[in-house]
Amino acid sequence: MRINTNVASMNAQESAAKTNMNLSSSLEKLSSGLRINKASDDASGLAIADKLRTQASSIGQGISNANSAVSLTQIADKAMGEESNILDIIKTKLLQAATATTSTAGHDAIAKDVNKLLDQINNIASQTNYNGISLLQASSTNASSTTALTFQTGETSTDTIVTSGAVMANTSGLALTALKTFASAGGANLSAGNASAQLDEVDAAINTLNGWRADFGSTQNQLESATRNMMTQQTNIKAAESVIRDVDYANESANFNKQN
């Protein structure tokens, strides 16, 4: 029998301290919903979960970037679609001017219409933009061709989608400067012969415009495919993080009750 040292009491205190510590840890997990609340809970698991969380966040931003890029391509496509409609009207008017039954007054009216329509093509090219980024020419005041656009659609520097660039959807880029000169000078210059000679130029402009639209359309399809892939990837990564980081409520509730 020992009097000075109460070993039984010390054992009881140690057990009570351990129980309180386990109870506090279990309550923390149940209240936060996380199995890992601090590095000491699972150091290696925390490192892996944090890396997965960063990856999922990065992919989430990539999805946002791709969706914005889809909106950009749609704006460019619709603007060039309107330009294509204008070119259809111009060709119809040139055919009207190219026939002998059109009067001098008719030539004057057609020249005015064609001139205004060509001005509108230039207006569309200078005004079409996304968030200040000109899409159909270099800038609102620079009628030269655009440069390629690079969209960041993933978590690494190589996860990008690039447009072909070199879009110049104005009268100069569509090789319609000669027609613009004839039309702006009046009906006498937009004669039947000149109107007939410009029909091939308008057809070539339509083909050029369709080529640029096709590029934006292909880029949009690529962006939408990348978005679907990233959404699937993000879901799986978050699921993997949840397995490591989130608490199993059924198991932890049983442990909590045991500690109580």
PDB file of C-alpha atoms in Angstrom:
ATOM      1  CA  MET A   1       0.000   0.000   0.000  1.00  0.00           C
ATOM      2  CA  ARG A   2       1.409   3.410  -1.093  1.00  0.00           C
ATOM      3  CA  ILE A   3       0.293   6.618   0.603  1.00  0.00           C
ATOM      4  CA  ASN A   4       2.229   9.478  -1.049  1.00  0.00           C
ATOM      5  CA  THR A   5       1.471   8.569  -4.694  1.00  0.00           C
ATOM      6  CA  ASN A   6      -2.163   7.905  -5.690  1.00  0.00           C
ATOM      7  CA  VAL A   7      -1.566   5.941  -8.875  1.00  0.00           C
ATOM      8  CA  ALA A   8      -5.229   5.071  -9.317  1.00  0.00           C
ATOM      9  CA  SER A   9      -6.175   8.746  -9.268  1.00  0.00           C
ATOM     10  CA  MET A  10      -3.445   9.575 -11.789  1.00  0.00           C
ATOM     11  CA  ASN A  11      -4.681   6.853 -14.127  1.00  0.00           C
ATOM     12  CA  ALA A  12      -8.240   8.133 -13.807  1.00  0.00           C
ATOM     13  CA  GLN A  13      -7.145  11.697 -14.587  1.00  0.00           C
ATOM     14  CA  GLU A  14      -5.144  10.549 -17.598  1.00  0.00           C
ATOM     15  CA  SER A  15      -8.075   8.578 -18.948  1.00  0.00           C
ATOM     16  CA  ALA A  16     -10.441  11.499 -18.377  1.00  0.00           C
ATOM     17  CA  ALA A  17      -8.059  13.878 -20.179  1.00  0.00           C
ATOM     18  CA  LYS A  18      -7.778  11.528 -23.154  1.00  0.00           C
ATOM     19  CA  THR A  19     -11.561  11.117 -23.279  1.00  0.00           C
ATOM     20  CA  ASN A  20     -12.124  14.873 -23.166  1.00  0.00           C
ATOM     21  CA  MET A  21      -9.546  15.384 -25.906  1.00  0.00           C
ATOM     22  CA  ASN A  22     -11.162  12.744 -28.132  1.00  0.00           C
ATOM     23  CA  LEU A  23     -14.608  14.152 -27.369  1.00  0.00           C
ATOM     24  CA  SER A  24     -13.502  17.665 -28.308  1.00  0.00           C
ATOM     25  CA  SER A  25     -11.928  16.431 -31.529  1.00  0.00           C
ATOM     26  CA  SER A  26     -15.051  14.440 -32.428  1.00  0.00           C
ATOM     27  CA  LEU A  27     -17.316  17.417 -31.700  1.00  0.00           C
ATOM     28  CA  GLU A  28     -15.107  19.661 -33.844  1.00  0.00           C
ATOM     29  CA  LYS A  29     -15.409  17.261 -36.783  1.00  0.00           C
ATOM     30  CA  LEU A  30     -19.176  16.937 -36.425  1.00  0.00           C
ATOM     31  CA  SER A  31     -19.706  20.690 -36.154  1.00  0.00           C
ATOM     32  CA  SER A  32     -17.440  21.583 -39.100  1.00  0.00           C
ATOM     33  CA  GLY A  33     -18.332  18.633 -41.300  1.00  0.00           C
ATOM     34  CA  LEU A  34     -14.622  18.044 -41.917  1.00  0.00           C
ATOM     35  CA  ARG A  35     -12.493  15.087 -40.938  1.00  0.00           C
ATOM     36  CA  ILE A  36      -9.372  17.248 -41.295  1.00  0.00           C
ATOM     37  CA  ASN A  37      -9.609  20.583 -39.472  1.00  0.00           C
ATOM     38  CA  LYS A  38      -5.914  21.027 -38.787  1.00  0.00           C
ATOM     39  CA  ALA A  39      -2.693  19.482 -40.010  1.00  0.00           C
ATOM     40  CA  SER A  40      -2.383  17.272 -36.929  1.00  0.00           C
ATOM     41  CA  ASP A  41      -5.618  15.482 -37.845  1.00  0.00           C
ATOM     42  CA  ASP A  42      -3.996  13.987 -40.977  1.00  0.00           C
ATOM     43  CA  ALA A  43      -0.881  15.745 -42.267  1.00  0.00           C
ATOM     44  CA  SER A  44      -0.494  13.812 -45.507  1.00  0.00           C
ATOM     45  CA  GLY A  45      -4.248  13.837 -46.144  1.00  0.00           C
ATOM     46  CA  LEU A  46      -4.317  17.616 -45.699  1.00  0.00           C
ATOM     47  CA  ALA A  47      -1.561  18.089 -48.265  1.00  0.00           C
ATOM     48  CA  ILE A  48      -3.369  15.931 -50.823  1.00  0.00           C
ATOM     49  CA  ALA A  49      -6.775  17.518 -50.138  1.00  0.00           C
ATOM     50  CA  ASP A  50      -5.382  21.049 -50.449  1.00  0.00           C
ATOM     51  CA  LYS A  51      -3.750  20.200 -53.768  1.00  0.00           C
ATOM     52  CA  LEU A  52      -7.024  18.747 -55.054  1.00  0.00           C
ATOM     53  CA  ARG A  53      -8.923  21.830 -53.877  1.00  0.00           C
ATOM     54  CA  THR A  54      -6.502  24.113 -55.727  1.00  0.00           C
ATOM     55  CA  GLN A  55      -6.842  21.975 -58.847  1.00  0.00           C
ATOM     56  CA  ALA A  56     -10.638  22.079 -58.685  1.00  0.00           C
ATOM     57  CA  SER A  57     -10.624  25.873 -58.188  1.00  0.00           C
ATOM     58  CA  SER A  58      -8.270  26.325 -61.149  1.00  0.00           C
ATOM     59  CA  ILE A  59     -10.464  24.195 -63.374  1.00  0.00           C
ATOM     60  CA  GLY A  60     -13.488  26.184 -62.195  1.00  0.00           C
ATOM     61  CA  GLN A  61     -11.836  29.377 -63.439  1.00  0.00           C
ATOM     62  CA  GLY A  62     -10.990  27.614 -66.690  1.00  0.00           C
ATOM     63  CA  ILE A  63     -14.684  26.791 -67.123  1.00  0.00           C
ATOM     64  CA  SER A  64     -15.555  30.439 -66.524  1.00  0.00           C
ATOM     65  CA  ASN A  65     -12.932  31.524 -69.066  1.00  0.00           C
ATOM     66  CA  ALA A  66     -14.275  29.095 -71.665  1.00  0.00           C
ATOM     67  CA  ASN A  67     -17.861  30.269 -71.162  1.00  0.00           C
ATOM     68  CA  SER A  68     -16.756  33.885 -71.639  1.00  0.00           C
ATOM     69  CA  ALA A  69     -14.871  32.873 -74.773  1.00  0.00           C
ATOM     70  CA  VAL A  70     -18.007  31.191 -76.158  1.00  0.00           C
ATOM     71  CA  SER A  71     -19.878  34.472 -75.680  1.00  0.00           C
ATOM     72  CA  LEU A  72     -17.091  36.265 -77.538  1.00  0.00           C
ATOM     73  CA  THR A  73     -17.227  33.895 -80.505  1.00  0.00           C
ATOM     74  CA  GLN A  74     -21.015  34.199 -80.652  1.00  0.00           C
ATOM     75  CA  ILE A  75     -20.785  38.000 -80.823  1.00  0.00           C
ATOM     76  CA  ALA A  76     -18.274  37.810 -83.668  1.00  0.00           C
ATOM     77  CA  ASP A  77     -20.352  35.229 -85.532  1.00  0.00           C
ATOM     78  CA  LYS A  78     -23.595  37.220 -85.281  1.00  0.00           C
ATOM     79  CA  ALA A  79     -21.871  40.422 -86.400  1.00  0.00           C
ATOM     80  CA  MET A  80     -20.382  38.725 -89.449  1.00  0.00           C
ATOM     81  CA  GLY A  81     -23.744  37.114 -90.108  1.00  0.00           C
ATOM     82  CA  GLU A  82     -25.240  40.589 -90.420  1.00  0.00           C
ATOM     83  CA  GLU A  83     -22.399  41.612 -92.717  1.00  0.00           C
ATOM     84  CA  SER A  84     -23.166  38.563 -94.853  1.00  0.00           C
ATOM     85  CA  ASN A  85     -26.802  39.689 -95.090  1.00  0.00           C
ATOM     86  CA  ILE A  86     -25.630  43.119 -96.234  1.00  0.00           C
ATOM     87  CA  LEU A  87     -23.439  41.560 -98.910  1.00  0.00           C
ATOM     88  CA  ASP A  88     -26.431  39.555-100.154  1.00  0.00           C
ATOM     89  CA  ILE A  89     -28.402  42.797-100.516  1.00  0.00           C
ATOM     90  CA  ILE A  90     -25.483  44.518-102.261  1.00  0.00           C
ATOM     91  CA  LYS A  91     -25.198  41.691-104.769  1.00  0.00           C
ATOM     92  CA  THR A  92     -28.923  41.921-105.515  1.00  0.00           C
ATOM     93  CA  LYS A  93     -28.608  45.659-106.121  1.00  0.00           C
ATOM     94  CA  LEU A  94     -25.581  45.176-108.373  1.00  0.00           C
ATOM     95  CA  LEU A  95     -27.545  42.702-110.451  1.00  0.00           C
ATOM     96  CA  GLN A  96     -30.294  45.309-110.723  1.00  0.00           C
ATOM     97  CA  ALA A  97     -27.759  47.939-111.802  1.00  0.00           C
ATOM     98  CA  ALA A  98     -26.159  45.607-114.338  1.00  0.00           C
ATOM     99  CA  THR A  99     -29.274  45.276-116.516  1.00  0.00           C
ATOM    100  CA  ALA A 100     -30.201  47.665-119.318  1.00  0.00           C
ATOM    101  CA  THR A 101     -33.713  48.241-117.984  1.00  0.00           C
ATOM    102  CA  THR A 102     -32.418  50.285-115.021  1.00  0.00           C
ATOM    103  CA  SER A 103     -32.694  54.035-115.577  1.00  0.00           C
ATOM    104  CA  THR A 104     -30.171  56.718-114.725  1.00  0.00           C
ATOM    105  CA  ALA A 105     -32.226  57.662-111.688  1.00  0.00           C
ATOM    106  CA  GLY A 106     -32.239  53.993-110.739  1.00  0.00           C
ATOM    107  CA  HIS A 107     -28.442  53.864-110.931  1.00  0.00           C
ATOM    108  CA  ASP A 108     -28.224  56.910-108.675  1.00  0.00           C
ATOM    109  CA  ALA A 109     -30.526  55.319-106.095  1.00  0.00           C
ATOM    110  CA  ILE A 110     -28.634  52.013-106.214  1.00  0.00           C
ATOM    111  CA  ALA A 111     -25.294  53.789-105.817  1.00  0.00           C
ATOM    112  CA  LYS A 112     -26.581  55.580-102.710  1.00  0.00           C
ATOM    113  CA  ASP A 113     -27.902  52.324-101.216  1.00  0.00           C
ATOM    114  CA  VAL A 114     -24.707  50.404-101.932  1.00  0.00           C
ATOM    115  CA  ASN A 115     -22.566  53.213-100.522  1.00  0.00           C
ATOM    116  CA  LYS A 116     -24.590  53.304 -97.285  1.00  0.00           C
ATOM    117  CA  LEU A 117     -24.523  49.522 -96.963  1.00  0.00           C
ATOM    118  CA  LEU A 118     -20.743  49.470 -97.368  1.00  0.00           C
ATOM    119  CA  ASP A 119     -20.509  52.182 -94.703  1.00  0.00           C
ATOM    120  CA  GLN A 120     -22.547  49.949 -92.406  1.00  0.00           C
ATOM    121  CA  ILE A 121     -20.128  47.064 -92.974  1.00  0.00           C
ATOM    122  CA  ASN A 122     -17.345  49.367 -91.790  1.00  0.00           C
ATOM    123  CA  ASN A 123     -19.470  50.450 -88.824  1.00  0.00           C
ATOM    124  CA  ILE A 124     -20.092  46.846 -87.779  1.00  0.00           C
ATOM    125  CA  ALA A 125     -16.398  46.027 -88.088  1.00  0.00           C
ATOM    126  CA  SER A 126     -15.352  48.996 -85.945  1.00  0.00           C
ATOM    127  CA  GLN A 127     -18.078  48.624 -83.300  1.00  0.00           C
ATOM    128  CA  THR A 128     -18.127  44.866 -82.698  1.00  0.00           C
ATOM    129  CA  ASN A 129     -16.233  44.088 -79.495  1.00  0.00           C
ATOM    130  CA  TYR A 130     -16.306  41.995 -76.341  1.00  0.00           C
ATOM    131  CA  ASN A 131     -15.310  43.812 -73.156  1.00  0.00           C
ATOM    132  CA  GLY A 132     -13.459  46.386 -75.256  1.00  0.00           C
ATOM    133  CA  ILE A 133     -11.681  43.745 -77.370  1.00  0.00           C
ATOM    134  CA  SER A 134     -12.307  44.410 -81.066  1.00  0.00           C
ATOM    135  CA  LEU A 135     -13.266  41.247 -82.912  1.00  0.00           C
ATOM    136  CA  LEU A 136     -13.565  42.152 -86.601  1.00  0.00           C
ATOM    137  CA  GLN A 137     -10.598  44.519 -86.978  1.00  0.00           C
ATOM    138  CA  ALA A 138      -7.577  45.606 -84.955  1.00  0.00           C
ATOM    139  CA  SER A 139      -9.450  48.284 -82.968  1.00  0.00           C
ATOM    140  CA  SER A 140     -12.324  50.714 -83.283  1.00  0.00           C
ATOM    141  CA  THR A 141      -9.971  53.219 -84.932  1.00  0.00           C
ATOM    142  CA  ASN A 142      -7.554  50.814 -86.635  1.00  0.00           C
ATOM    143  CA  ALA A 143      -8.978  49.024 -89.672  1.00  0.00           C
ATOM    144  CA  SER A 144      -6.111  46.539 -90.010  1.00  0.00           C
ATOM    145  CA  SER A 145      -6.485  42.839 -89.224  1.00  0.00           C
ATOM    146  CA  THR A 146      -6.860  41.371 -85.748  1.00  0.00           C
ATOM    147  CA  THR A 147      -4.319  39.199 -83.993  1.00  0.00           C
ATOM    148  CA  ALA A 148      -5.020  35.696 -82.717  1.00  0.00           C
ATOM    149  CA  LEU A 149      -6.945  35.411 -79.437  1.00  0.00           C
ATOM    150  CA  THR A 150      -5.704  32.937 -76.809  1.00  0.00           C
ATOM    151  CA  PHE A 151      -8.183  31.545 -74.283  1.00  0.00           C
ATOM    152  CA  GLN A 152      -6.906  29.957 -71.052  1.00  0.00           C
ATOM    153  CA  THR A 153      -9.096  26.891 -70.580  1.00  0.00           C
ATOM    154  CA  GLY A 154      -7.306  24.775 -67.999  1.00  0.00           C
ATOM    155  CA  GLU A 155      -5.015  24.724 -64.988  1.00  0.00           C
ATOM    156  CA  THR A 156      -1.653  24.790 -66.821  1.00  0.00           C
ATOM    157  CA  SER A 157      -0.063  27.272 -69.208  1.00  0.00           C
ATOM    158  CA  THR A 158      -0.456  24.855 -72.114  1.00  0.00           C
ATOM    159  CA  ASP A 159      -4.223  24.441 -71.648  1.00  0.00           C
ATOM    160  CA  THR A 160      -5.199  27.057 -74.213  1.00  0.00           C
ATOM    161  CA  ILE A 161      -7.431  27.421 -77.273  1.00  0.00           C
ATOM    162  CA  VAL A 162      -6.360  29.886 -79.964  1.00  0.00           C
ATOM    163  CA  THR A 163      -8.264  31.514 -82.817  1.00  0.00           C
ATOM    164  CA  SER A 164      -6.599  31.864 -86.217  1.00  0.00           C
ATOM    165  CA  GLY A 165      -6.732  35.671 -86.074  1.00  0.00           C
ATOM    166  CA  ALA A 166      -6.166  37.898 -89.144  1.00  0.00           C
ATOM    167  CA  VAL A 167      -9.833  38.950 -89.263  1.00  0.00           C
ATOM    168  CA  MET A 168     -10.430  42.188 -91.177  1.00  0.00           C
ATOM    169  CA  ALA A 169     -14.167  42.285 -91.837  1.00  0.00           C
ATOM    170  CA  ASN A 170     -14.371  45.794 -93.305  1.00  0.00           C
ATOM    171  CA  THR A 171     -14.528  46.987 -96.923  1.00  0.00           C
ATOM    172  CA  SER A 172     -10.744  47.001 -97.153  1.00  0.00           C
ATOM    173  CA  GLY A 173     -10.331  43.497 -95.732  1.00  0.00           C
ATOM    174  CA  LEU A 174     -13.152  42.192 -97.921  1.00  0.00           C
ATOM    175  CA  ALA A 175     -11.569  43.745-101.040  1.00  0.00           C
ATOM    176  CA  LEU A 176     -14.562  46.002-101.693  1.00  0.00           C
ATOM    177  CA  THR A 177     -12.663  49.306-101.964  1.00  0.00           C
ATOM    178  CA  ALA A 178     -13.232  49.527-105.728  1.00  0.00           C
ATOM    179  CA  LEU A 179     -16.972  49.038-105.283  1.00  0.00           C
ATOM    180  CA  LYS A 180     -16.930  51.653-102.512  1.00  0.00           C
ATOM    181  CA  THR A 181     -15.220  54.108-104.878  1.00  0.00           C
ATOM    182  CA  PHE A 182     -17.775  53.538-107.649  1.00  0.00           C
ATOM    183  CA  ALA A 183     -20.751  53.756-105.286  1.00  0.00           C
ATOM    184  CA  SER A 184     -19.580  56.900-103.473  1.00  0.00           C
ATOM    185  CA  ALA A 185     -19.032  58.683-106.820  1.00  0.00           C
ATOM    186  CA  GLY A 186     -22.692  58.309-107.816  1.00  0.00           C
ATOM    187  CA  GLY A 187     -24.811  56.371-110.256  1.00  0.00           C
ATOM    188  CA  ALA A 188     -22.917  57.526-113.348  1.00  0.00           C
ATOM    189  CA  ASN A 189     -19.830  55.654-112.113  1.00  0.00           C
ATOM    190  CA  LEU A 190     -21.812  52.611-110.989  1.00  0.00           C
ATOM    191  CA  SER A 191     -22.678  51.821-114.558  1.00  0.00           C
ATOM    192  CA  ALA A 192     -24.015  48.517-115.827  1.00  0.00           C
ATOM    193  CA  GLY A 193     -20.499  47.462-116.764  1.00  0.00           C
ATOM    194  CA  ASN A 194     -18.962  48.438-113.450  1.00  0.00           C
ATOM    195  CA  ALA A 195     -21.797  46.805-111.514  1.00  0.00           C
ATOM    196  CA  SER A 196     -21.376  43.582-113.462  1.00  0.00           C
ATOM    197  CA  ALA A 197     -17.614  43.609-112.929  1.00  0.00           C
ATOM    198  CA  GLN A 198     -18.085  43.896-109.147  1.00  0.00           C
ATOM    199  CA  LEU A 199     -20.302  40.817-108.811  1.00  0.00           C
ATOM    200  CA  ASP A 200     -17.302  38.492-108.585  1.00  0.00           C
ATOM    201  CA  GLU A 201     -15.755  40.778-105.948  1.00  0.00           C
ATOM    202  CA  VAL A 202     -18.860  40.527-103.792  1.00  0.00           C
ATOM    203  CA  ASP A 203     -18.886  36.729-104.153  1.00  0.00           C
ATOM    204  CA  ALA A 204     -15.238  36.639-103.090  1.00  0.00           C
ATOM    205  CA  ALA A 205     -16.042  38.865-100.090  1.00  0.00           C
ATOM    206  CA  ILE A 206     -18.830  36.509 -99.022  1.00  0.00           C
ATOM    207  CA  ASN A 207     -16.452  33.535 -99.246  1.00  0.00           C
ATOM    208  CA  THR A 208     -13.825  35.375 -97.189  1.00  0.00           C
ATOM    209  CA  LEU A 209     -16.403  36.298 -94.564  1.00  0.00           C
ATOM    210  CA  ASN A 210     -17.677  32.720 -94.392  1.00  0.00           C
ATOM    211  CA  GLY A 211     -14.116  31.518 -93.806  1.00  0.00           C
ATOM    212  CA  TRP A 212     -13.745  33.774 -90.774  1.00  0.00           C
ATOM    213  CA  ARG A 213     -17.169  32.724 -89.470  1.00  0.00           C
ATOM    214  CA  ALA A 214     -16.211  29.069 -89.859  1.00  0.00           C
ATOM    215  CA  ASP A 215     -13.086  29.636 -87.771  1.00  0.00           C
ATOM    216  CA  PHE A 216     -15.066  31.261 -84.962  1.00  0.00           C
ATOM    217  CA  GLY A 217     -17.644  28.476 -85.185  1.00  0.00           C
ATOM    218  CA  SER A 218     -14.975  25.774 -84.935  1.00  0.00           C
ATOM    219  CA  THR A 219     -13.393  27.603 -81.996  1.00  0.00           C
ATOM    220  CA  GLN A 220     -16.781  27.749 -80.259  1.00  0.00           C
ATOM    221  CA  ASN A 221     -17.262  23.994 -80.708  1.00  0.00           C
ATOM    222  CA  GLN A 222     -13.783  23.412 -79.283  1.00  0.00           C
ATOM    223  CA  LEU A 223     -14.514  25.655 -76.303  1.00  0.00           C
ATOM    224  CA  GLU A 224     -17.818  23.929 -75.557  1.00  0.00           C
ATOM    225  CA  SER A 225     -16.140  20.523 -75.707  1.00  0.00           C
ATOM    226  CA  ALA A 226     -13.385  21.727 -73.363  1.00  0.00           C
ATOM    227  CA  THR A 227     -16.013  23.073 -70.964  1.00  0.00           C
ATOM    228  CA  ARG A 228     -17.831  19.748 -70.796  1.00  0.00           C
ATOM    229  CA  ASN A 229     -14.563  17.915 -70.152  1.00  0.00           C
ATOM    230  CA  MET A 230     -13.506  20.363 -67.419  1.00  0.00           C
ATOM    231  CA  MET A 231     -16.886  20.101 -65.685  1.00  0.00           C
ATOM    232  CA  THR A 232     -16.561  16.314 -65.521  1.00  0.00           C
ATOM    233  CA  GLN A 233     -12.974  16.604 -64.309  1.00  0.00           C
ATOM    234  CA  GLN A 234     -13.887  19.154 -61.639  1.00  0.00           C
ATOM    235  CA  THR A 235     -16.707  16.955 -60.317  1.00  0.00           C
ATOM    236  CA  ASN A 236     -14.400  13.940 -59.979  1.00  0.00           C
ATOM    237  CA  ILE A 237     -11.652  15.983 -58.322  1.00  0.00           C
ATOM    238  CA  LYS A 238     -14.082  17.431 -55.776  1.00  0.00           C
ATOM    239  CA  ALA A 239     -15.376  13.935 -55.069  1.00  0.00           C
ATOM    240  CA  ALA A 240     -11.817  12.743 -54.449  1.00  0.00           C
ATOM    241  CA  GLU A 241     -11.187  15.694 -52.114  1.00  0.00           C
ATOM    242  CA  SER A 242     -14.415  14.976 -50.237  1.00  0.00           C
ATOM    243  CA  VAL A 243     -13.332  11.394 -49.521  1.00  0.00           C
ATOM    244  CA  ILE A 244     -10.176  12.708 -47.854  1.00  0.00           C
ATOM    245  CA  ARG A 245     -11.373  15.925 -46.203  1.00  0.00           C
ATOM    246  CA  ASP A 246     -15.046  15.451 -45.275  1.00  0.00           C
ATOM    247  CA  VAL A 247     -16.154  13.623 -42.152  1.00  0.00           C
ATOM    248  CA  ASP A 248     -18.157  10.399 -42.192  1.00  0.00           C
ATOM    249  CA  TYR A 249     -21.077  11.507 -40.020  1.00  0.00           C
ATOM    250  CA  ALA A 250     -22.315   8.021 -39.195  1.00  0.00           C
ATOM    251  CA  ASN A 251     -18.895   6.824 -38.064  1.00  0.00           C
ATOM    252  CA  GLU A 252     -18.025  10.022 -36.193  1.00  0.00           C
ATOM    253  CA  SER A 253     -21.433  10.159 -34.473  1.00  0.00           C
ATOM    254  CA  ALA A 254     -20.860   6.647 -33.160  1.00  0.00           C
ATOM    255  CA  ASN A 255     -17.411   7.683 -31.931  1.00  0.00           C
ATOM    256  CA  PHE A 256     -18.857  10.795 -30.263  1.00  0.00           C
ATOM    257  CA  ASN A 257     -21.454   8.746 -28.419  1.00  0.00           C
ATOM    258  CA  LYS A 258     -18.801   6.319 -27.296  1.00  0.00           C
ATOM    259  CA  GLN A 259     -16.663   9.135 -25.872  1.00  0.00           C
ATOM    260  CA  ASN A 260     -19.720  10.566 -24.070  1.00  0.00           C
TER     261      ASN A 260
END
